[in-house]
Short mmCIF file of C-alpha atoms in Angstrom, two decimals:
data_model
loop_
_atom_site.label_atom_id
_atom_site.label_comp_id
_atom_site.label_asym_id
_atom_site.label_seq_id
_atom_site.Cartn_x
_atom_site.Cartn_y
_atom_site.Cartn_z
CA MET D 11 -18.55 1.54 -1.86
CA LYS D 12 -19.25 4.96 -3.34
CA LYS D 13 -20.18 7.88 -1.13
CA THR D 14 -23.41 8.47 -3.04
CA ILE D 15 -24.60 5.00 -2.10
CA LEU D 16 -24.25 5.95 1.56
CA LEU D 17 -26.71 8.86 1.38
CA PRO D 18 -30.01 6.93 1.66
CA ALA D 19 -28.60 4.83 4.50
CA LEU D 20 -27.22 7.95 6.13
CA LEU D 21 -30.60 9.70 6.05
CA LEU D 22 -32.31 6.64 7.49
CA LEU D 23 -29.76 6.42 10.31
CA ILE D 24 -30.05 10.11 11.16
CA PHE D 25 -33.84 10.20 11.19
CA GLU D 26 -34.03 7.05 13.29
CA GLY D 27 -31.47 8.55 15.65
CA ALA D 28 -33.47 11.78 15.87
CA VAL D 29 -36.46 9.86 17.21
CA PHE D 30 -34.46 8.53 20.17
CA ALA D 31 -32.22 11.57 20.75
CA GLN D 32 -32.67 13.55 23.97
CA THR D 33 -31.46 16.82 22.39
CA LEU D 34 -31.92 18.13 18.85
CA THR D 35 -30.23 21.41 17.86
CA PHE D 36 -30.94 23.16 14.57
CA THR D 37 -28.45 25.68 13.15
CA ASN D 38 -29.06 27.75 10.03
CA THR D 39 -26.52 29.93 8.21
CA PHE D 40 -27.36 32.14 5.22
CA GLY D 41 -25.33 34.55 3.09
CA GLY D 42 -22.09 34.63 1.16
CA ASN D 43 -19.02 33.87 3.27
CA VAL D 44 -16.33 31.37 2.36
CA ASP D 45 -15.45 30.95 6.05
CA ASN D 46 -18.73 29.52 7.30
CA LEU D 47 -20.62 28.58 4.12
CA SER D 48 -19.86 26.53 1.01
CA SER D 49 -20.42 29.60 -1.16
CA SER D 50 -17.91 32.28 -2.11
CA ASP D 51 -17.99 35.73 -0.50
CA PHE D 52 -21.16 37.73 -1.19
CA ILE D 53 -19.53 40.44 -3.36
CA ARG D 54 -16.16 40.02 -5.09
CA TYR D 55 -14.04 42.33 -7.20
CA LEU D 56 -11.24 40.61 -9.14
CA LYS D 57 -8.58 42.14 -11.38
CA ASP D 58 -8.78 41.08 -15.02
CA GLU D 59 -6.04 40.80 -17.64
CA ASN D 60 -6.22 44.58 -18.16
CA ASP D 61 -5.41 45.17 -14.49
CA GLU D 62 -8.90 46.51 -13.84
CA PHE D 63 -11.31 45.39 -11.14
CA GLN D 64 -14.41 43.55 -12.34
CA LYS D 65 -17.30 42.59 -10.10
CA LYS D 66 -18.27 38.93 -10.09
CA LYS D 67 -21.88 37.91 -9.70
CA PHE D 68 -23.34 37.80 -6.21
CA SER D 69 -22.73 34.56 -4.31
CA ILE D 70 -25.35 33.20 -1.92
CA GLY D 71 -25.27 30.07 0.19
CA GLU D 72 -27.50 28.28 2.67
CA ARG D 73 -26.42 25.78 5.34
CA ALA D 74 -28.96 23.89 7.43
CA GLN D 75 -27.58 21.63 10.15
CA LEU D 76 -29.21 19.32 12.67
CA ASP D 77 -27.24 17.92 15.63
CA LEU D 78 -28.57 15.17 17.85
CA SER D 79 -27.22 13.83 21.12
CA SER D 80 -28.03 11.47 23.98
CA PRO D 81 -25.93 9.17 26.18
CA GLU D 82 -26.15 6.49 23.47
CA LEU D 83 -26.28 8.58 20.27
CA ASP D 84 -24.31 11.36 18.64
CA GLY D 85 -24.98 12.57 15.11
CA ARG D 86 -25.14 15.41 12.61
CA ILE D 87 -26.65 16.03 9.21
CA ARG D 88 -25.79 19.11 7.14
CA LEU D 89 -27.24 20.38 3.87
CA ASP D 90 -25.25 22.96 1.87
CA LEU D 91 -26.72 24.90 -1.04
CA ALA D 92 -24.38 27.34 -2.80
CA SER D 93 -24.38 29.43 -5.97
CA LEU D 94 -21.59 28.70 -8.45
CA ASP D 95 -19.53 30.78 -10.86
CA ALA D 96 -20.74 28.78 -13.85
CA LYS D 97 -18.28 28.43 -16.72
CA GLU D 98 -19.31 28.75 -20.36
CA ASP D 99 -19.56 24.97 -20.79
CA GLU D 100 -21.52 24.47 -17.55
CA ASP D 101 -25.25 24.82 -17.02
CA GLU D 102 -25.36 24.38 -13.26
CA ASP D 103 -25.79 27.53 -11.16
CA PHE D 104 -26.03 25.85 -7.75
CA SER D 105 -24.32 23.04 -5.88
CA LEU D 106 -26.07 20.79 -3.39
CA ASP D 107 -24.14 18.83 -0.78
CA LEU D 108 -25.49 16.52 1.91
CA LYS D 109 -23.17 15.36 4.70
CA GLY D 110 -23.65 13.58 7.97
CA TYR D 111 -22.81 10.78 10.37
CA LEU D 112 -24.29 8.86 13.27
CA GLY D 113 -22.42 7.46 16.27
CA PHE D 114 -23.97 4.75 18.45
CA LYS D 115 -22.56 3.80 21.87
CA PRO D 116 -23.47 0.20 22.77
CA VAL D 117 -21.24 0.63 25.83
CA SER D 118 -19.79 3.76 27.42
CA PHE D 119 -16.25 3.24 26.07
CA ALA D 120 -17.10 2.35 22.44
CA THR D 121 -18.74 4.29 19.60
CA LEU D 122 -19.77 2.74 16.28
CA LEU D 123 -19.62 5.28 13.43
CA ALA D 124 -21.13 5.54 9.96
CA GLY D 125 -21.49 8.46 7.55
CA ASN D 126 -20.08 10.32 4.58
CA SER D 127 -18.44 12.99 6.79
CA PHE D 128 -17.15 12.85 10.37
CA PHE D 129 -16.51 16.63 10.32
CA SER D 130 -14.03 17.40 13.14
CA LYS D 131 -15.55 15.17 15.81
CA PHE D 132 -12.85 12.52 16.34
CA VAL D 133 -9.47 14.22 16.25
CA ILE D 134 -6.15 14.69 18.01
CA PRO D 135 -6.41 18.07 19.85
CA ALA D 136 -2.82 19.01 18.90
CA SER D 137 -3.74 18.88 15.19
CA TYR D 138 -5.95 21.97 15.58
CA LEU D 139 -5.31 24.97 13.30
CA PRO D 140 -6.62 27.79 15.55
CA ALA D 141 -6.32 30.73 13.13
CA ASN D 142 -8.57 28.90 10.65
CA ASP D 143 -10.65 27.20 13.35
CA GLU D 144 -10.33 23.70 11.89
CA TYR D 145 -8.36 20.50 12.24
CA THR D 146 -5.92 19.21 9.67
CA ILE D 147 -7.22 16.08 7.96
CA HIS D 148 -4.10 14.23 9.15
CA GLY D 149 -5.23 14.61 12.76
CA LYS D 150 -8.50 12.70 12.31
CA LEU D 151 -8.42 9.42 14.24
CA THR D 152 -10.93 7.67 11.98
CA GLY D 153 -10.31 9.50 8.72
CA ALA D 154 -12.88 11.71 7.05
CA ASP D 155 -15.81 9.34 6.45
CA GLY D 156 -16.99 5.73 6.12
CA ALA D 157 -17.70 3.21 8.85
CA GLY D 158 -15.62 2.47 11.92
CA ILE D 159 -15.24 2.30 15.67
CA LEU D 160 -13.81 4.60 18.34
CA LEU D 161 -12.68 3.24 21.72
CA GLN D 162 -12.02 5.66 24.57
CA THR D 163 -11.21 5.35 28.26
CA ALA D 164 -9.18 7.32 30.82
CA GLY D 165 -7.88 9.80 28.25
CA PHE D 166 -6.93 7.15 25.67
CA ARG D 167 -8.69 7.00 22.31
CA LEU D 168 -8.26 4.44 19.55
CA GLY D 169 -10.05 4.75 16.22
CA ALA D 170 -10.27 2.65 13.07
CA ALA D 171 -12.44 3.08 9.97
CA THR D 172 -12.90 2.11 6.34
CA GLU D 173 -13.57 5.02 4.00
CA ALA D 174 -16.56 5.01 1.66
CA ASP D 175 -14.75 4.85 -1.68
CA GLU D 176 -14.56 2.65 -4.75
CA GLU D 177 -11.55 0.89 -3.24
CA ALA D 178 -10.98 -0.09 0.37
CA VAL D 179 -9.25 2.70 2.31
CA PHE D 180 -8.26 1.92 5.90
CA ASN D 181 -7.58 4.61 8.50
CA PHE D 182 -6.24 4.22 12.02
CA GLY D 183 -5.41 6.60 14.86
CA ALA D 184 -4.59 6.73 18.56
CA SER D 185 -4.23 9.53 21.09
CA TYR D 186 -3.84 10.26 24.79
CA GLU D 187 -4.91 13.45 26.56
CA LEU D 188 -4.32 14.66 30.11
CA LYS D 189 -6.68 17.61 30.59
CA ASN D 190 -5.02 21.00 31.05
CA ALA D 191 -1.58 19.42 30.63
CA PHE D 192 -0.76 17.78 27.26
CA ASN D 193 -2.01 15.56 24.46
CA ILE D 194 -0.24 13.33 21.94
CA GLY D 195 -1.39 11.18 19.06
CA ALA D 196 -0.68 9.61 15.68
CA THR D 197 -2.72 8.66 12.62
CA PHE D 198 -2.18 6.30 9.70
CA GLN D 199 -4.48 7.07 6.76
CA ASN D 200 -4.96 4.99 3.64
CA ILE D 201 -2.49 2.49 5.09
CA SER D 202 -3.07 -0.03 2.29
CA ASP D 203 -1.69 2.34 -0.36
CA LYS D 204 1.84 3.61 -1.04
CA ALA D 205 0.46 7.15 -1.04
CA GLY D 206 -0.94 6.69 2.45
CA SER D 207 -0.12 9.32 5.04
CA PHE D 208 1.26 9.31 8.56
CA GLY D 209 0.89 12.10 11.11
CA VAL D 210 2.16 12.54 14.66
CA PHE D 211 1.16 15.47 16.89
CA ALA D 212 1.83 16.75 20.40
CA GLY D 213 0.40 19.69 22.31
CA PHE D 214 1.04 21.33 25.68
CA ASP D 215 -1.64 23.20 27.64
CA ALA D 216 0.00 23.52 31.07
CA ILE D 217 1.43 27.00 30.45
CA TYR D 218 -0.88 29.69 31.86
CA ALA D 219 -3.20 31.12 29.15
CA PHE D 220 -0.93 29.65 26.46
CA LYS D 221 -1.20 26.53 24.31
CA VAL D 222 1.37 25.30 21.81
CA ALA D 223 1.24 22.29 19.50
CA GLY D 224 3.22 20.79 16.66
CA GLY D 225 3.34 17.84 14.33
CA TYR D 226 5.03 16.04 11.47
CA ILE D 227 3.12 14.75 8.43
CA ARG D 228 4.35 12.21 5.88
CA ASN D 229 2.69 12.36 2.44
CA TYR D 230 0.90 15.62 3.13
CA LYS D 231 -2.44 16.33 1.48
CA GLY D 232 -4.62 19.34 2.10
CA ALA D 233 -5.64 22.82 1.06
CA TYR D 234 -2.74 24.81 2.51
CA LEU D 235 0.34 23.27 0.91
CA GLN D 236 0.73 21.91 -2.62
CA ASN D 237 3.39 19.68 -4.14
CA THR D 238 5.18 18.63 -1.00
CA LYS D 239 5.69 15.17 0.43
CA ASP D 240 6.55 15.91 4.05
CA ALA D 241 5.46 18.81 6.22
CA LEU D 242 5.89 20.32 9.67
CA GLN D 243 3.02 21.97 11.52
CA LEU D 244 3.12 24.42 14.44
CA SER D 245 0.32 26.30 16.22
CA LEU D 246 -0.23 28.47 19.29
CA GLN D 247 -3.12 29.98 21.22
CA TRP D 248 -2.78 32.81 23.71
CA ILE D 249 -5.87 33.96 25.60
CA LEU D 250 -5.30 37.14 27.62
CA SER D 251 -7.95 36.83 30.31
CA GLY D 252 -9.50 40.08 31.46
CA THR D 253 -8.36 42.08 28.43
CA GLY D 254 -10.74 40.73 25.79
CA PHE D 255 -7.80 39.87 23.49
CA SER D 256 -6.84 36.45 22.15
CA VAL D 257 -4.15 35.50 19.63
CA TYR D 258 -4.20 32.40 17.41
CA ALA D 259 -1.52 31.42 14.90
CA GLU D 260 -0.26 28.48 12.88
CA GLY D 261 2.38 27.61 10.34
CA LEU D 262 2.98 24.80 7.84
CA LEU D 263 6.29 24.13 6.11
CA GLY D 264 6.76 21.70 3.25
CA LEU D 265 10.03 19.77 3.33
CA THR D 266 10.24 19.06 -0.40
CA ASN D 267 10.29 21.60 -3.23
CA ASP D 268 10.23 19.55 -6.41
CA ILE D 269 7.32 19.08 -8.79
CA GLY D 270 6.80 17.06 -11.95
CA ASP D 271 4.89 17.34 -15.22
CA GLY D 272 4.04 13.66 -15.62
CA SER D 273 7.00 12.93 -17.91
CA GLY D 274 9.30 11.81 -15.11
CA LYS D 275 11.20 15.09 -15.05
CA ARG D 276 11.51 17.01 -11.81
CA TYR D 277 11.69 20.74 -11.32
CA TYR D 278 12.92 22.50 -8.20
CA ASP D 279 11.82 25.82 -6.82
CA THR D 280 14.22 28.11 -4.97
CA LYS D 281 11.87 28.09 -1.97
CA PHE D 282 9.98 25.46 -0.06
CA PRO D 283 6.18 25.68 0.10
CA TRP D 284 4.88 27.27 3.30
CA TYR D 285 1.72 28.68 4.81
CA THR D 286 1.12 30.91 7.85
CA ALA D 287 -2.02 32.37 9.40
CA ALA D 288 -2.72 34.56 12.42
CA ARG D 289 -5.98 35.75 13.95
CA LEU D 290 -6.33 38.50 16.55
CA LEU D 291 -9.61 38.55 18.48
CA TYR D 292 -10.96 41.38 20.58
CA LYS D 293 -14.21 40.90 22.49
CA LEU D 294 -15.69 44.36 22.87
CA ASN D 295 -18.65 43.16 24.91
CA GLU D 296 -20.94 40.15 25.21
CA ASP D 297 -22.52 40.88 21.83
CA THR D 298 -19.71 42.20 19.60
CA THR D 299 -16.35 40.64 18.70
CA PHE D 300 -13.76 42.06 16.30
CA TYR D 301 -11.24 39.96 14.38
CA LEU D 302 -8.18 40.67 12.30
CA LYS D 303 -6.96 37.69 10.29
CA GLY D 304 -3.91 37.54 8.06
CA THR D 305 -2.64 34.68 5.89
CA SER D 306 0.34 34.21 3.62
CA GLY D 307 1.83 31.33 1.71
CA HIS D 308 4.13 30.18 -1.05
CA GLU D 309 2.88 27.56 -3.51
CA LEU D 310 4.65 25.54 -6.16
CA LYS D 311 1.92 25.90 -8.75
CA SER D 312 3.49 24.81 -12.05
CA SER D 313 5.72 22.09 -13.46
CA LYS D 314 8.02 24.76 -14.91
CA ALA D 315 10.79 26.10 -12.72
CA GLY D 316 10.11 29.56 -11.38
CA GLU D 317 6.35 29.56 -11.95
CA THR D 318 5.30 29.82 -8.33
CA LEU D 319 2.85 31.90 -6.36
CA THR D 320 3.25 33.79 -3.11
CA ARG D 321 -0.02 35.08 -1.72
CA PHE D 322 -1.11 37.38 1.11
CA GLN D 323 -4.54 38.06 2.51
CA LEU D 324 -5.82 40.50 5.12
CA TYR D 325 -9.31 40.09 6.58
CA PRO D 326 -10.76 42.46 9.21
CA HIS D 327 -14.29 41.40 10.26
CA PHE D 328 -16.71 41.31 13.15
CA ASP D 329 -19.51 39.27 14.75
CA HIS D 330 -22.54 40.94 16.30
CA LYS D 331 -25.10 38.94 18.26
CA THR D 332 -28.75 39.93 18.29
CA SER D 333 -31.94 38.30 19.53
CA MET D 334 -32.45 37.06 15.95
CA GLY D 335 -29.01 35.45 15.55
CA THR D 336 -25.44 36.49 14.79
CA PHE D 337 -24.43 38.76 11.91
CA ARG D 338 -20.90 38.52 10.47
CA SER D 339 -19.27 40.78 7.88
CA GLY D 340 -15.95 42.36 6.93
CA VAL D 341 -13.66 43.04 3.98
CA ARG D 342 -11.17 40.56 2.54
CA PHE D 343 -8.09 41.92 0.70
CA SER D 344 -5.83 39.69 -1.44
CA PHE D 345 -2.30 40.67 -2.53
CA THR D 346 0.54 39.27 -4.64
CA ASP D 347 4.13 38.93 -3.44
CA LYS D 348 4.78 42.46 -4.75
CA ARG D 349 2.03 43.81 -2.46
CA GLN D 350 -0.23 44.46 -5.45
CA LEU D 351 -3.94 44.29 -4.66
CA THR D 352 -5.57 41.57 -6.77
CA ALA D 353 -9.00 41.04 -5.18
CA VAL D 354 -11.42 42.60 -2.74
CA SER D 355 -14.45 40.81 -1.38
CA ILE D 356 -17.19 41.51 1.14
CA PRO D 357 -18.40 38.45 3.04
CA VAL D 358 -21.77 38.57 4.74
CA SER D 359 -23.51 35.86 6.75
CA TRP D 360 -26.22 35.46 9.35
CA TYR D 361 -26.64 32.41 11.53
CA TYR D 362 -28.83 31.32 14.39
CA SER D 363 -29.32 28.17 16.44
CA PHE D 364 -32.05 26.75 18.64
CA LYS D 365 -32.95 23.50 20.34
CA VAL D 366 -35.77 21.53 18.80
CA LYS D 367 -36.19 19.36 21.87
#
């Protein structure tokens, strides 16, 4: 079952759910910011082959989201419109993406799910990546999309789903959470295929103002590490109450460092792939928050030995709340492993939210 086939059914489910929902919340985000929109940053300067900075065209995106909730229903629909850096052989200037899901609770301990994206709704808490404010895909109890069921009672959760793809993809997950103490869980994704993944995570929240979590992933897939089969994940959160400061950090380490070119030959890098990120938050007052985010990583990018990439990025930015919504902006700096500046971008976005009913 292809994901495009799900869209008409998804829209019908969401609109029917909206009729019976007790609460409808609309959120709109506009601008150019890769962090909270599907578009690239608003203004970007990239170095060309002559080592000179060239400005790319302006990037603008729009995200409209509707969330619905009631004791029996839980759902979301999101529409993303983003400008593209069209290539010479492409005519499209914009991308359009529609995502959503609907959860129905026939009884208090069971939720029936359907949609082409479950976002980060049904996850193992310990799989959270706090510096990037998202969950690793391996921590999703029911996978990323499709149709399934989630059972939950007394801190236990058990999820199973079939993804909406051309071939049957089965996902399964289970977790247990004791509030303000610890949580553990495991997922099996695409269990009918040899390339299926397995993830196990554990987190501890009992330490005052401090949370730590870790996990192991078999057959890793994701945006942070490339060309590795197994990976370790570690994260921490430290909220310094009364000071306005909070610290969030995470790290991923690939446990294999070989890549192939399709001919059966293997090449080995001298390093293993890794990724780290840290985010420092300072809340100046109720309306203004400053952030300093840094990321670094080592990728195995090519099938030829030695052709790898180590990247660094520094991103100071701020949020400012007004009566008309929240404005976010900053400057993003990208560097090579030799500390050479390769790109500068200015993200800008504005978002607001209100209840429809």
